[in-house]
DNA sequence: ACAAAAGTGTTGTCTTTACACCCATGG
DNA sequence: CCATGGGTGTAAAGACAACACTTTTGT
């Protein structure tokens, strides 16, 4: 959605293509350089940072909509993507919107009864991606993007800081039940990398010896016969996820600590 | 909603009071007689069993709507009530509805463009109640209710068997993180009662000695100096939840097995 | 007295935690 | 040769799992 024509059409007639009153917001976690980051977009006009999101087409399955929105934004398919909460309690999510601001900022000629001003619940999804593989696309409403460290998220538009918090809390809980990492790490990774990923997500230190023992004991990763030369020190071995064990753990669920 | 007038008003003008395209479905778990049961309603006209549910008022916070719907149906307030999933993927949740059936069965005079026939996503909530305290109200659309054992749920309307499955799966996962039981049991309960509750929820046997040791070790329950005489055998002691420890566990989350 | 269910401890095994030194590499 | 970070094992403590007999009570 980049041309003025497309935007006009979306604003005026979007309710014919999309369901009103419900949107999808995505908290996209990416990992790189030992940092867990979240993709935020800068909204033109509103002059603030916010989550990527979108609407559900009238005949589109919900989860397909979530995948589509992410794919349009990042180019990635087949992500780990999961619902985590529906937001509909904060004053922003209860009120109808006031259109004046919007109209003025975007210079769009729309009436007060436009579908975009109606109360809209937001279904939160979170995704895990290897962010070196992502090519972010902006559009008419967004003029910049940035990967922000989870500890340094700026004040976001609307109630979205709350959404990010909830996504993080869900991710931390999931890590005890699912072998998270497959989608956040490159295909081959080192123990220090995955170790640091888990420390970052959980926000606490994990003993390095115990950590690798545990992962290997669970059979979730396999040591390869290669190393990665990355600095003036010993080169770490590379590992891969064991696809079958991983899928199994995803399906069955697991209960464990680290 | 019981009089024909009220129903007419709801069907014709409900979209002015309620958000279209989104509904709430509640899976209400009740516990009694060593059985975990779910409250189902029999829908008049459709001649089938389904979940209690309702719509969100236009200016009503989402979680307030969930509580209201439950309160209207069961008379209970202050329940443990939690979102578990948004359903929007099944064919039923993607299609617009076909109105003919509905119109014929209820004898209502409404057009094909009525708001109730539009595609509607459903936000699933589950609740935990002590079902001896519940007084169920039926209404125009429902002519009976029944508490069904979780293992014997009949085929439900629409995609609701799936919703029940998902609620159960969520409950089983939560039990490892939260001190479930407070809302399902009477204020004072016996070890055999809570033991059986956990066995029922998890669908497996739990060693009785280990189980009570664990709960006491966690400090979640306190032994009282009373017993309950319930049969031709030794009378079990009564226990209470330790409110403070319980609240703390709810907030912090816990990770443990049974 | 008997049937039915409650109460109660111990032990072996497994899991978790704590902990420190040497090794490899690049500059 | 030195700074940096990677790799590795063991022991103690704690958690978990398995197990069976005695007590109480109503009929």
Coordinates of C-alpha atoms (C1' of nucleotides) in Angstrom, one line a residue:
Chain A
X1 CA 0.0 0.0 0.0
X2 CA 2.1 2.8 -1.2
X3 CA 0.4 5.0 -3.8
X4 CA -2.1 7.6 -2.8
X5 CA -4.7 5.8 -4.8
X6 CA -4.3 2.6 -2.9
X7 CA -4.4 4.4 0.4
X8 CA -7.5 6.3 -0.5
X9 CA -9.2 3.1 -1.5
X10 CA -8.1 1.4 1.7
X11 CA -9.4 4.2 3.9
X12 CA -12.7 4.7 2.1
X13 CA -13.6 1.2 1.2
X14 CA -11.3 -1.0 3.3
X15 CA -14.3 -2.2 5.3
X16 CA -15.6 -4.0 2.2
X17 CA -12.4 -6.0 2.0
X18 CA -11.5 -6.2 5.7
X19 CA -13.4 -7.0 8.9
X20 CA -13.9 -3.9 10.9
X21 CA -13.5 -3.8 14.7
X22 CA -10.6 -6.3 14.7
X23 CA -7.0 -5.9 13.8
X24 CA -3.8 -7.9 14.2
X25 CA -0.7 -6.6 15.9
X26 CA 2.6 -8.5 15.5
X27 CA 5.4 -8.4 18.0
X28 CA 8.3 -9.7 15.9
X29 CA 11.2 -10.9 17.9
X30 CA 14.5 -11.0 16.2
X31 CA 17.8 -12.2 17.5
X32 CA 21.3 -11.0 16.4
X33 CA 24.5 -9.9 18.0
X34 CA 23.5 -11.4 21.3
X35 CA 20.5 -9.1 21.4
X36 CA 16.8 -9.9 21.4
X37 CA 15.2 -7.2 19.4
X38 CA 11.7 -6.2 18.4
X39 CA 10.7 -4.7 15.0
X40 CA 9.0 -1.4 15.3
X41 CA 7.7 0.9 12.6
X42 CA 7.7 4.7 12.7
X43 CA 4.2 5.9 11.8
X44 CA 4.0 8.9 9.6
X45 CA 1.8 11.6 10.9
X46 CA 1.5 10.1 14.3
X47 CA 5.2 10.7 14.8
X48 CA 5.6 7.7 17.0
X49 CA 6.8 4.1 17.0
X50 CA 4.4 1.2 16.9
X51 CA 3.9 -2.4 16.1
X52 CA 3.4 -3.8 12.6
X53 CA -0.1 -4.8 12.1
X54 CA -3.0 -5.1 9.7
X55 CA -6.5 -6.2 9.1
X56 CA -8.2 -9.6 8.4
X57 CA -9.8 -10.0 5.0
X58 CA -13.4 -10.9 5.1
X59 CA -13.0 -14.5 4.0
X60 CA -9.5 -15.0 5.2
X61 CA -8.7 -17.5 8.0
X62 CA -7.4 -15.7 11.0
X63 CA -4.0 -17.4 11.1
X64 CA -3.6 -16.9 7.4
X65 CA -4.1 -13.2 7.9
X66 CA -1.4 -13.1 10.6
X67 CA 1.0 -14.9 8.2
X68 CA 0.1 -12.6 5.3
X69 CA 0.7 -9.5 7.3
X70 CA 4.0 -10.7 8.5
X71 CA 5.0 -11.8 5.1
X72 CA 4.1 -8.5 3.5
X73 CA 6.2 -6.7 6.1
X74 CA 9.2 -8.9 6.4
X75 CA 9.3 -11.2 3.4
X76 CA 9.4 -14.2 5.6
X77 CA 7.1 -17.2 5.3
X78 CA 6.7 -20.3 7.6
X79 CA 7.5 -18.4 10.7
X80 CA 6.9 -19.4 14.2
X81 CA 3.9 -17.3 14.8
X82 CA 1.5 -17.5 17.7
X83 CA -1.5 -15.8 19.2
X84 CA -0.8 -14.5 22.6
X85 CA -3.6 -12.2 23.7
X86 CA -6.5 -10.1 22.5
X87 CA -6.4 -6.5 23.7
X88 CA -9.7 -4.9 24.3
X89 CA -9.6 -3.4 27.8
X90 CA -7.5 -0.2 27.7
X91 CA -9.3 3.1 27.2
X92 CA -7.8 3.3 23.7
X93 CA -9.3 -0.1 22.8
X94 CA -12.7 0.9 24.2
X95 CA -13.2 4.3 22.7
X96 CA -14.1 5.1 19.2
X97 CA -11.2 7.1 17.7
X98 CA -11.3 10.8 17.2
X99 CA -10.8 11.4 13.6
X100 CA -9.7 15.0 13.5
X101 CA -6.1 14.3 14.2
X102 CA -5.9 11.5 11.7
X103 CA -7.5 13.5 8.9
X104 CA -5.3 16.5 9.5
X105 CA -2.1 14.5 9.7
X106 CA -2.6 12.4 6.6
X107 CA -4.5 15.0 4.7
X108 CA -7.2 12.4 3.9
X109 CA -10.7 13.4 3.1
X110 CA -12.8 11.1 5.2
X111 CA -15.9 11.3 7.3
X112 CA -16.3 10.8 11.0
X113 CA -18.1 7.6 10.4
X114 CA -15.2 6.0 8.6
X115 CA -14.6 2.4 9.5
X116 CA -11.0 3.1 10.8
X117 CA -12.4 5.3 13.6
X118 CA -14.5 2.6 15.1
X119 CA -13.5 0.7 18.1
X120 CA -11.0 -2.0 17.2
X121 CA -9.8 -4.9 19.2
X122 CA -6.4 -6.2 18.5
X123 CA -5.3 -9.8 18.3
X124 CA -1.7 -10.0 19.3
X125 CA 0.6 -12.4 17.6
X126 CA 4.3 -12.9 18.2
X127 CA 6.8 -14.2 15.8
X128 CA 10.3 -15.4 16.1
X129 CA 12.7 -14.7 13.3
X130 CA 16.3 -14.6 12.4
X131 CA 16.6 -11.0 11.7
X132 CA 19.4 -11.1 9.4
X133 CA 17.0 -12.8 6.9
X134 CA 14.4 -10.0 7.1
X135 CA 13.9 -7.3 4.6
X136 CA 11.4 -4.9 6.0
X137 CA 9.0 -3.0 3.8
X138 CA 7.5 0.3 4.9
X139 CA 4.5 1.8 3.2
X140 CA 2.3 4.9 3.1
X141 CA 1.7 5.0 6.8
X142 CA 5.2 4.1 7.9
X143 CA 8.3 5.9 7.0
X144 CA 11.0 4.0 8.9
X145 CA 11.7 0.8 10.8
X146 CA 14.1 -0.2 13.5
X147 CA 15.0 -3.3 15.5
X148 CA 14.9 -2.2 19.1
X149 CA 16.4 -4.1 22.0
X150 CA 13.7 -5.4 24.3
X151 CA 15.1 -3.5 27.3
X152 CA 15.0 -0.2 25.4
X153 CA 11.6 -0.1 23.8
X154 CA 10.5 3.6 23.5
X155 CA 7.1 4.7 24.4
X156 CA 4.8 3.3 21.7
X157 CA 1.6 4.4 20.2
X158 CA -1.7 3.5 21.9
X159 CA -1.5 0.6 24.3
X160 CA 1.3 -1.2 22.5
X161 CA 3.9 -1.1 25.3
X162 CA 1.5 -3.3 27.1
X163 CA 1.3 -5.6 24.1
X164 CA 5.0 -5.9 24.0
X165 CA 5.2 -6.7 27.7
X166 CA 2.6 -9.4 27.3
X167 CA 4.4 -10.9 24.3
X168 CA 7.6 -11.1 26.2
X169 CA 6.0 -12.7 29.2
X170 CA 4.4 -15.3 27.0
X171 CA 7.7 -15.9 25.2
X172 CA 9.4 -16.5 28.6
X173 CA 6.7 -18.9 29.7
X174 CA 6.8 -20.8 26.4
X175 CA 10.5 -21.3 26.6
X176 CA 9.8 -23.8 29.4
X177 CA 7.5 -25.8 27.2
X178 CA 8.8 -25.4 23.7
X179 CA 12.2 -25.6 22.0
X180 CA 12.3 -22.0 21.1
X181 CA 15.3 -21.1 19.0
X182 CA 14.8 -22.8 15.7
X183 CA 13.4 -19.7 14.2
X184 CA 15.5 -17.2 16.0
X185 CA 18.9 -18.7 15.2
X186 CA 20.6 -19.4 11.9
X187 CA 20.6 -23.0 10.8
X188 CA 24.0 -23.6 12.3
X189 CA 24.8 -22.0 15.6
X190 CA 27.2 -22.3 18.4
X191 CA 26.5 -23.1 22.1
X192 CA 27.5 -19.6 23.2
X193 CA 24.9 -18.2 20.8
X194 CA 22.0 -20.3 21.9
X195 CA 23.1 -19.9 25.5
X196 CA 23.1 -16.2 25.2
X197 CA 19.7 -16.3 23.5
X198 CA 18.2 -18.1 26.4
X199 CA 19.8 -15.8 28.9
X200 CA 18.5 -12.9 27.0
X201 CA 15.0 -14.1 26.7
X202 CA 14.8 -15.2 30.3
X203 CA 16.7 -12.2 31.6
X204 CA 18.9 -14.2 33.9
X205 CA 22.2 -16.0 33.8
X206 CA 22.3 -19.7 33.0
X207 CA 25.3 -21.9 33.9
X208 CA 27.1 -22.6 30.7
X209 CA 28.0 -26.2 31.5
X210 CA 24.6 -27.2 32.8
X211 CA 22.9 -25.4 29.9
X212 CA 24.6 -27.3 27.1
X213 CA 24.3 -30.6 29.0
X214 CA 20.6 -30.1 29.2
X215 CA 20.0 -29.3 25.6
X216 CA 22.1 -32.2 24.5
X217 CA 20.5 -34.5 27.0
X218 CA 17.1 -33.5 25.6
X219 CA 18.3 -34.5 22.2
X220 CA 17.2 -31.2 20.7
X221 CA 20.5 -30.2 19.1
X222 CA 23.3 -32.1 17.4
X223 CA 27.0 -31.3 17.4
X224 CA 28.5 -30.8 14.0
X225 CA 32.1 -31.4 13.0
X226 CA 32.6 -27.8 12.1
X227 CA 33.7 -24.8 13.9
X228 CA 33.2 -21.1 13.4
X229 CA 36.2 -18.9 13.6
X230 CA 35.1 -15.7 15.2
X231 CA 37.8 -14.0 17.1
X232 CA 41.1 -14.1 18.9
X233 CA 40.1 -17.2 20.9
X234 CA 39.2 -20.8 20.6
X235 CA 36.6 -21.5 17.8
X236 CA 33.3 -22.8 19.0
X237 CA 31.7 -25.9 17.5
X238 CA 28.6 -25.5 15.4
X239 CA 25.4 -27.3 16.2
X240 CA 22.1 -27.9 14.5
X241 CA 18.6 -28.5 15.8
X242 CA 17.4 -32.1 15.5
X243 CA 14.4 -31.5 13.3
X244 CA 12.5 -34.6 14.4
X245 CA 13.1 -34.2 18.1
X246 CA 12.3 -30.6 17.8
X247 CA 9.0 -31.1 16.0
X248 CA 8.1 -33.8 18.5
X249 CA 8.8 -31.4 21.4
X250 CA 6.7 -28.7 19.7
X251 CA 3.8 -31.0 19.4
X252 CA 3.9 -32.8 22.7
X253 CA 5.1 -29.9 24.8
X254 CA 7.7 -30.4 27.4
X255 CA 8.1 -29.3 31.0
X256 CA 11.5 -28.4 32.1
X257 CA 13.8 -25.8 33.6
X258 CA 17.2 -24.6 32.4
Chain B
X1 CA -33.2 -11.8 26.8
X2 CA -36.5 -13.7 27.2
X3 CA -39.4 -11.9 25.7
X4 CA -40.1 -11.9 22.0
X5 CA -39.7 -8.1 22.0
X6 CA -36.2 -8.2 23.5
X7 CA -35.2 -10.8 21.0
X8 CA -36.5 -8.9 18.1
X9 CA -34.7 -5.8 19.2
X10 CA -31.5 -7.8 19.7
X11 CA -31.7 -9.4 16.3
X12 CA -32.6 -6.3 14.4
X13 CA -30.6 -3.7 16.2
X14 CA -28.1 -5.6 18.2
X15 CA -25.3 -4.2 16.0
X16 CA -26.0 -0.8 17.5
X17 CA -25.3 -2.0 21.0
X18 CA -22.8 -4.7 20.3
X19 CA -19.7 -5.0 18.1
X20 CA -20.3 -7.2 15.1
X21 CA -17.8 -9.7 13.9
X22 CA -16.6 -10.7 17.3
X23 CA -18.1 -12.8 20.0
X24 CA -17.1 -14.4 23.2
X25 CA -17.5 -18.1 23.9
X26 CA -17.0 -19.4 27.4
X27 CA -15.9 -22.9 28.4
X28 CA -17.0 -23.1 32.0
X29 CA -15.3 -25.8 33.9
X30 CA -17.1 -27.0 37.0
X31 CA -16.0 -29.6 39.5
X32 CA -18.2 -31.7 41.6
X33 CA -18.6 -35.4 42.6
X34 CA -15.0 -36.1 41.5
X35 CA -15.9 -35.0 38.0
X36 CA -14.7 -32.2 35.9
X37 CA -17.6 -31.0 33.9
X38 CA -18.4 -28.3 31.3
X39 CA -21.6 -26.3 31.1
X40 CA -23.4 -26.6 27.8
X41 CA -26.6 -25.1 26.6
X42 CA -29.1 -26.5 24.3
X43 CA -29.9 -24.2 21.5
X44 CA -33.5 -23.9 20.6
X45 CA -34.1 -24.3 16.9
X46 CA -30.6 -25.5 16.1
X47 CA -31.3 -28.6 18.2
X48 CA -27.8 -29.0 19.4
X49 CA -25.5 -28.3 22.3
X50 CA -23.2 -25.4 22.4
X51 CA -21.1 -23.1 24.6
X52 CA -22.5 -20.2 26.4
X53 CA -21.4 -17.0 24.8
X54 CA -22.3 -13.5 23.9
X55 CA -21.3 -10.2 22.3
X56 CA -19.2 -7.3 23.5
X57 CA -21.0 -4.0 24.0
X58 CA -19.6 -1.2 21.9
X59 CA -18.0 0.7 24.8
X60 CA -17.4 -2.2 27.1
X61 CA -13.9 -3.4 28.0
X62 CA -13.3 -6.9 26.6
X63 CA -12.7 -8.6 29.9
X64 CA -15.7 -6.9 31.5
X65 CA -17.8 -8.3 28.7
X66 CA -16.5 -11.8 29.4
X67 CA -17.4 -11.4 33.1
X68 CA -20.8 -9.9 32.3
X69 CA -21.7 -12.8 30.0
X70 CA -20.7 -15.3 32.6
X71 CA -22.5 -13.5 35.4
X72 CA -25.7 -13.3 33.4
X73 CA -25.5 -17.0 32.7
X74 CA -24.3 -18.4 36.0
X75 CA -24.9 -15.7 38.6
X76 CA -21.2 -15.8 39.6
X77 CA -18.9 -12.9 39.9
X78 CA -15.2 -12.7 40.5
X79 CA -14.4 -15.9 38.7
X80 CA -11.1 -17.1 37.5
X81 CA -11.7 -16.3 33.9
X82 CA -9.0 -16.3 31.2
X83 CA -8.7 -15.8 27.5
X84 CA -7.3 -18.9 25.8
X85 CA -7.6 -18.5 22.1
X86 CA -9.3 -16.6 19.2
X87 CA -11.0 -18.9 16.8
X88 CA -11.1 -17.7 13.3
X89 CA -9.7 -20.4 11.1
X90 CA -12.4 -23.1 10.6
X91 CA -14.7 -22.9 7.6
X92 CA -17.5 -21.9 10.0
X93 CA -15.5 -19.0 11.2
X94 CA -14.5 -17.8 7.8
X95 CA -17.9 -18.0 6.0
X96 CA -20.7 -15.6 6.3
X97 CA -23.7 -17.5 7.7
X98 CA -26.6 -18.7 5.7
X99 CA -29.6 -17.1 7.2
X100 CA -32.4 -19.3 5.8
X101 CA -32.1 -21.9 8.5
X102 CA -32.0 -19.4 11.3
X103 CA -34.9 -17.5 10.0
X104 CA -37.0 -20.5 9.6
X105 CA -36.2 -22.1 13.0
X106 CA -36.7 -19.0 15.1
X107 CA -39.5 -17.6 13.0
X108 CA -37.8 -14.3 12.9
X109 CA -38.3 -11.8 10.2
X110 CA -34.8 -10.6 9.3
X111 CA -32.9 -9.8 6.2
X112 CA -29.9 -11.6 4.7
X113 CA -27.8 -8.6 5.6
X114 CA -28.5 -8.9 9.3
X115 CA -25.5 -8.4 11.5
X116 CA -25.8 -11.9 13.0
X117 CA -25.1 -13.5 9.6
X118 CA -21.8 -11.8 9.1
X119 CA -18.5 -13.6 9.8
X120 CA -17.8 -13.7 13.5
X121 CA -14.6 -14.5 15.2
X122 CA -14.9 -15.9 18.6
X123 CA -12.7 -15.1 21.6
X124 CA -12.5 -18.1 23.8
X125 CA -12.5 -17.7 27.6
X126 CA -12.4 -20.4 30.2
X127 CA -13.7 -20.2 33.7
X128 CA -13.3 -22.3 36.8
X129 CA -16.2 -22.6 39.1
X130 CA -17.5 -24.6 41.9
X131 CA -20.6 -25.8 40.2
X132 CA -22.7 -26.4 43.2
X133 CA -22.8 -22.6 43.5
X134 CA -24.1 -22.0 40.0
X135 CA -27.6 -21.2 39.0
X136 CA -27.8 -21.3 35.3
X137 CA -30.2 -19.1 33.4
X138 CA -31.5 -20.0 30.0
X139 CA -33.1 -17.6 27.6
X140 CA -34.9 -17.3 24.3
X141 CA -32.2 -19.1 22.3
X142 CA -31.5 -21.8 24.8
X143 CA -34.0 -24.2 26.3
X144 CA -31.9 -26.4 28.5
X145 CA -28.5 -26.7 30.2
X146 CA -26.4 -29.5 31.4
X147 CA -23.1 -30.1 33.0
X148 CA -21.2 -32.6 30.9
X149 CA -18.2 -34.7 31.9
X150 CA -15.2 -33.6 29.9
X151 CA -14.7 -37.1 28.5
X152 CA -18.3 -37.3 27.3
X153 CA -18.9 -34.0 25.4
X154 CA -21.4 -34.6 22.7
X155 CA -20.9 -33.2 19.2
X156 CA -21.3 -29.5 19.5
X157 CA -22.5 -26.8 17.2
X158 CA -20.1 -25.2 14.8
X159 CA -16.4 -25.6 15.7
X160 CA -17.0 -25.7 19.4
X161 CA -15.7 -29.1 20.1
X162 CA -12.4 -27.7 19.0
X163 CA -12.8 -24.8 21.4
X164 CA -13.4 -27.2 24.3
X165 CA -10.3 -29.2 23.4
X166 CA -8.2 -26.1 23.3
X167 CA -9.6 -24.9 26.6
X168 CA -8.8 -28.3 28.2
X169 CA -5.3 -28.3 26.8
X170 CA -4.7 -24.8 28.1
X171 CA -6.1 -25.7 31.5
X172 CA -3.7 -28.7 31.7
X173 CA -0.8 -26.5 30.8
X174 CA -1.7 -23.8 33.3
X175 CA -1.9 -26.3 36.1
X176 CA 1.9 -26.6 36.0
X177 CA 2.2 -22.8 36.4
X178 CA -0.7 -21.7 38.5
X179 CA -2.3 -23.0 41.7
X180 CA -5.6 -23.9 40.0
X181 CA -8.2 -25.2 42.5
X182 CA -9.1 -22.1 44.4
X183 CA -12.1 -21.5 42.2
X184 CA -13.0 -25.0 41.5
X185 CA -13.2 -26.2 45.1
X186 CA -15.3 -25.1 48.0
X187 CA -13.5 -22.9 50.6
X188 CA -12.7 -25.9 52.7
X189 CA -11.8 -29.1 51.0
X190 CA -10.1 -32.4 51.7
X191 CA -6.9 -33.8 50.3
X192 CA -8.7 -36.6 48.4
X193 CA -10.9 -33.9 46.8
X194 CA -8.1 -31.8 45.5
X195 CA -6.1 -34.8 44.6
X196 CA -8.9 -36.2 42.6
X197 CA -9.4 -32.7 40.9
X198 CA -5.8 -32.7 39.7
X199 CA -6.0 -36.3 38.5
X200 CA -9.1 -35.5 36.6
X201 CA -7.7 -32.4 35.0
X202 CA -4.5 -34.0 34.0
X203 CA -6.2 -37.3 33.1
X204 CA -3.6 -39.4 34.9
X205 CA -3.0 -40.9 38.3
X206 CA -0.9 -39.0 40.8
X207 CA 0.6 -40.7 43.8
X208 CA -1.4 -39.7 46.9
X209 CA 1.5 -39.4 49.3
X210 CA 3.7 -37.4 46.9
X211 CA 0.9 -35.2 45.9
X212 CA -0.1 -34.0 49.4
X213 CA 3.6 -33.6 50.3
X214 CA 4.1 -31.4 47.3
X215 CA 1.1 -29.1 47.9
X216 CA 2.1 -28.7 51.6
X217 CA 5.7 -28.1 50.7
X218 CA 4.7 -25.4 48.3
X219 CA 2.8 -23.8 51.2
X220 CA -0.3 -23.4 49.1
X221 CA -2.7 -25.1 51.5
X222 CA -3.1 -25.2 55.2
X223 CA -4.4 -28.1 57.3
X224 CA -7.4 -27.2 59.5
X225 CA -8.4 -28.8 62.7
X226 CA -11.6 -30.0 61.3
X227 CA -12.7 -33.1 59.5
X228 CA -15.5 -34.0 57.2
X229 CA -17.6 -37.1 58.0
X230 CA -18.5 -38.5 54.6
X231 CA -18.9 -42.2 54.8
X232 CA -18.3 -45.5 56.4
X233 CA -14.6 -44.8 56.8
X234 CA -12.0 -42.5 58.3
X235 CA -13.0 -38.8 58.1
X236 CA -10.6 -36.7 56.1
X237 CA -9.1 -33.5 57.4
X238 CA -10.2 -30.2 55.8
X239 CA -7.7 -27.8 54.2
X240 CA -7.8 -24.2 53.0
X241 CA -5.8 -22.4 50.4
X242 CA -3.2 -20.0 51.8
X243 CA -4.5 -16.9 50.2
X244 CA -1.2 -15.0 50.3
X245 CA 0.9 -17.8 49.0
X246 CA -1.7 -18.5 46.4
X247 CA -1.9 -15.0 45.1
X248 CA 1.9 -14.8 45.0
X249 CA 2.0 -18.0 43.0
X250 CA -0.6 -16.6 40.6
X251 CA 1.4 -13.5 40.0
X252 CA 4.9 -14.9 39.9
X253 CA 4.0 -18.1 38.1
X254 CA 5.6 -21.3 39.2
X255 CA 7.2 -24.2 37.4
X256 CA 6.6 -27.6 38.8
X257 CA 5.4 -31.1 38.3
X258 CA 3.0 -33.1 40.4
Chain C
dA1 C1' -16.7 -57.6 61.9
dC2 C1' -16.1 -55.9 57.6
dA3 C1' -15.8 -52.8 53.8
dA4 C1' -14.2 -48.5 52.2
dA5 C1' -11.3 -44.8 52.0
dA6 C1' -7.8 -41.8 54.7
dG7 C1' -3.5 -41.2 56.5
dT8 C1' 1.4 -41.7 56.7
dG9 C1' 7.7 -42.4 55.8
dT10 C1' 11.5 -44.2 53.6
dT11 C1' 14.5 -45.3 50.1
dG12 C1' 16.7 -45.3 45.7
dT13 C1' 17.2 -42.7 41.5
dC14 C1' 17.3 -38.9 38.9
dT15 C1' 17.8 -34.0 38.3
dT16 C1' 19.7 -29.9 39.4
dT17 C1' 23.0 -26.9 41.0
dA18 C1' 27.4 -25.2 42.0
dC19 C1' 31.9 -24.6 40.9
dA20 C1' 37.3 -23.6 38.2
dC21 C1' 40.7 -24.7 35.1
dC22 C1' 42.9 -25.4 30.7
dC23 C1' 42.6 -24.7 25.7
dA24 C1' 42.6 -22.5 21.2
dT25 C1' 43.0 -18.5 18.5
dG26 C1' 44.1 -13.9 16.5
dG27 C1' 46.5 -9.9 17.0
Chain D
dC1 C1' 52.9 -13.9 24.5
dC2 C1' 48.7 -12.3 26.0
dA3 C1' 43.9 -11.4 26.1
dT4 C1' 39.6 -13.3 25.1
dG5 C1' 36.2 -16.4 25.2
dG6 C1' 35.2 -21.7 24.5
dG7 C1' 35.2 -26.1 26.3
dT8 C1' 34.7 -29.5 29.8
dG9 C1' 33.6 -33.0 34.7
dT10 C1' 32.4 -33.9 39.3
dA11 C1' 30.3 -33.9 43.7
dA12 C1' 26.7 -32.5 46.9
dA13 C1' 22.0 -31.3 47.5
dG14 C1' 17.5 -31.6 46.3
dA15 C1' 13.5 -33.3 44.0
dC16 C1' 11.0 -37.0 42.4
dA17 C1' 9.1 -41.6 42.1
dA18 C1' 7.9 -45.9 43.8
dC19 C1' 6.1 -48.4 47.2
dA20 C1' 2.2 -50.9 51.5
dC21 C1' 0.4 -51.0 55.7
dT22 C1' -2.5 -49.2 59.5
dT23 C1' -6.3 -46.3 61.1
dT24 C1' -10.9 -44.7 61.2
dT25 C1' -15.7 -45.0 60.5
dG26 C1' -20.6 -46.4 59.3
dT27 C1' -23.4 -50.1 58.6

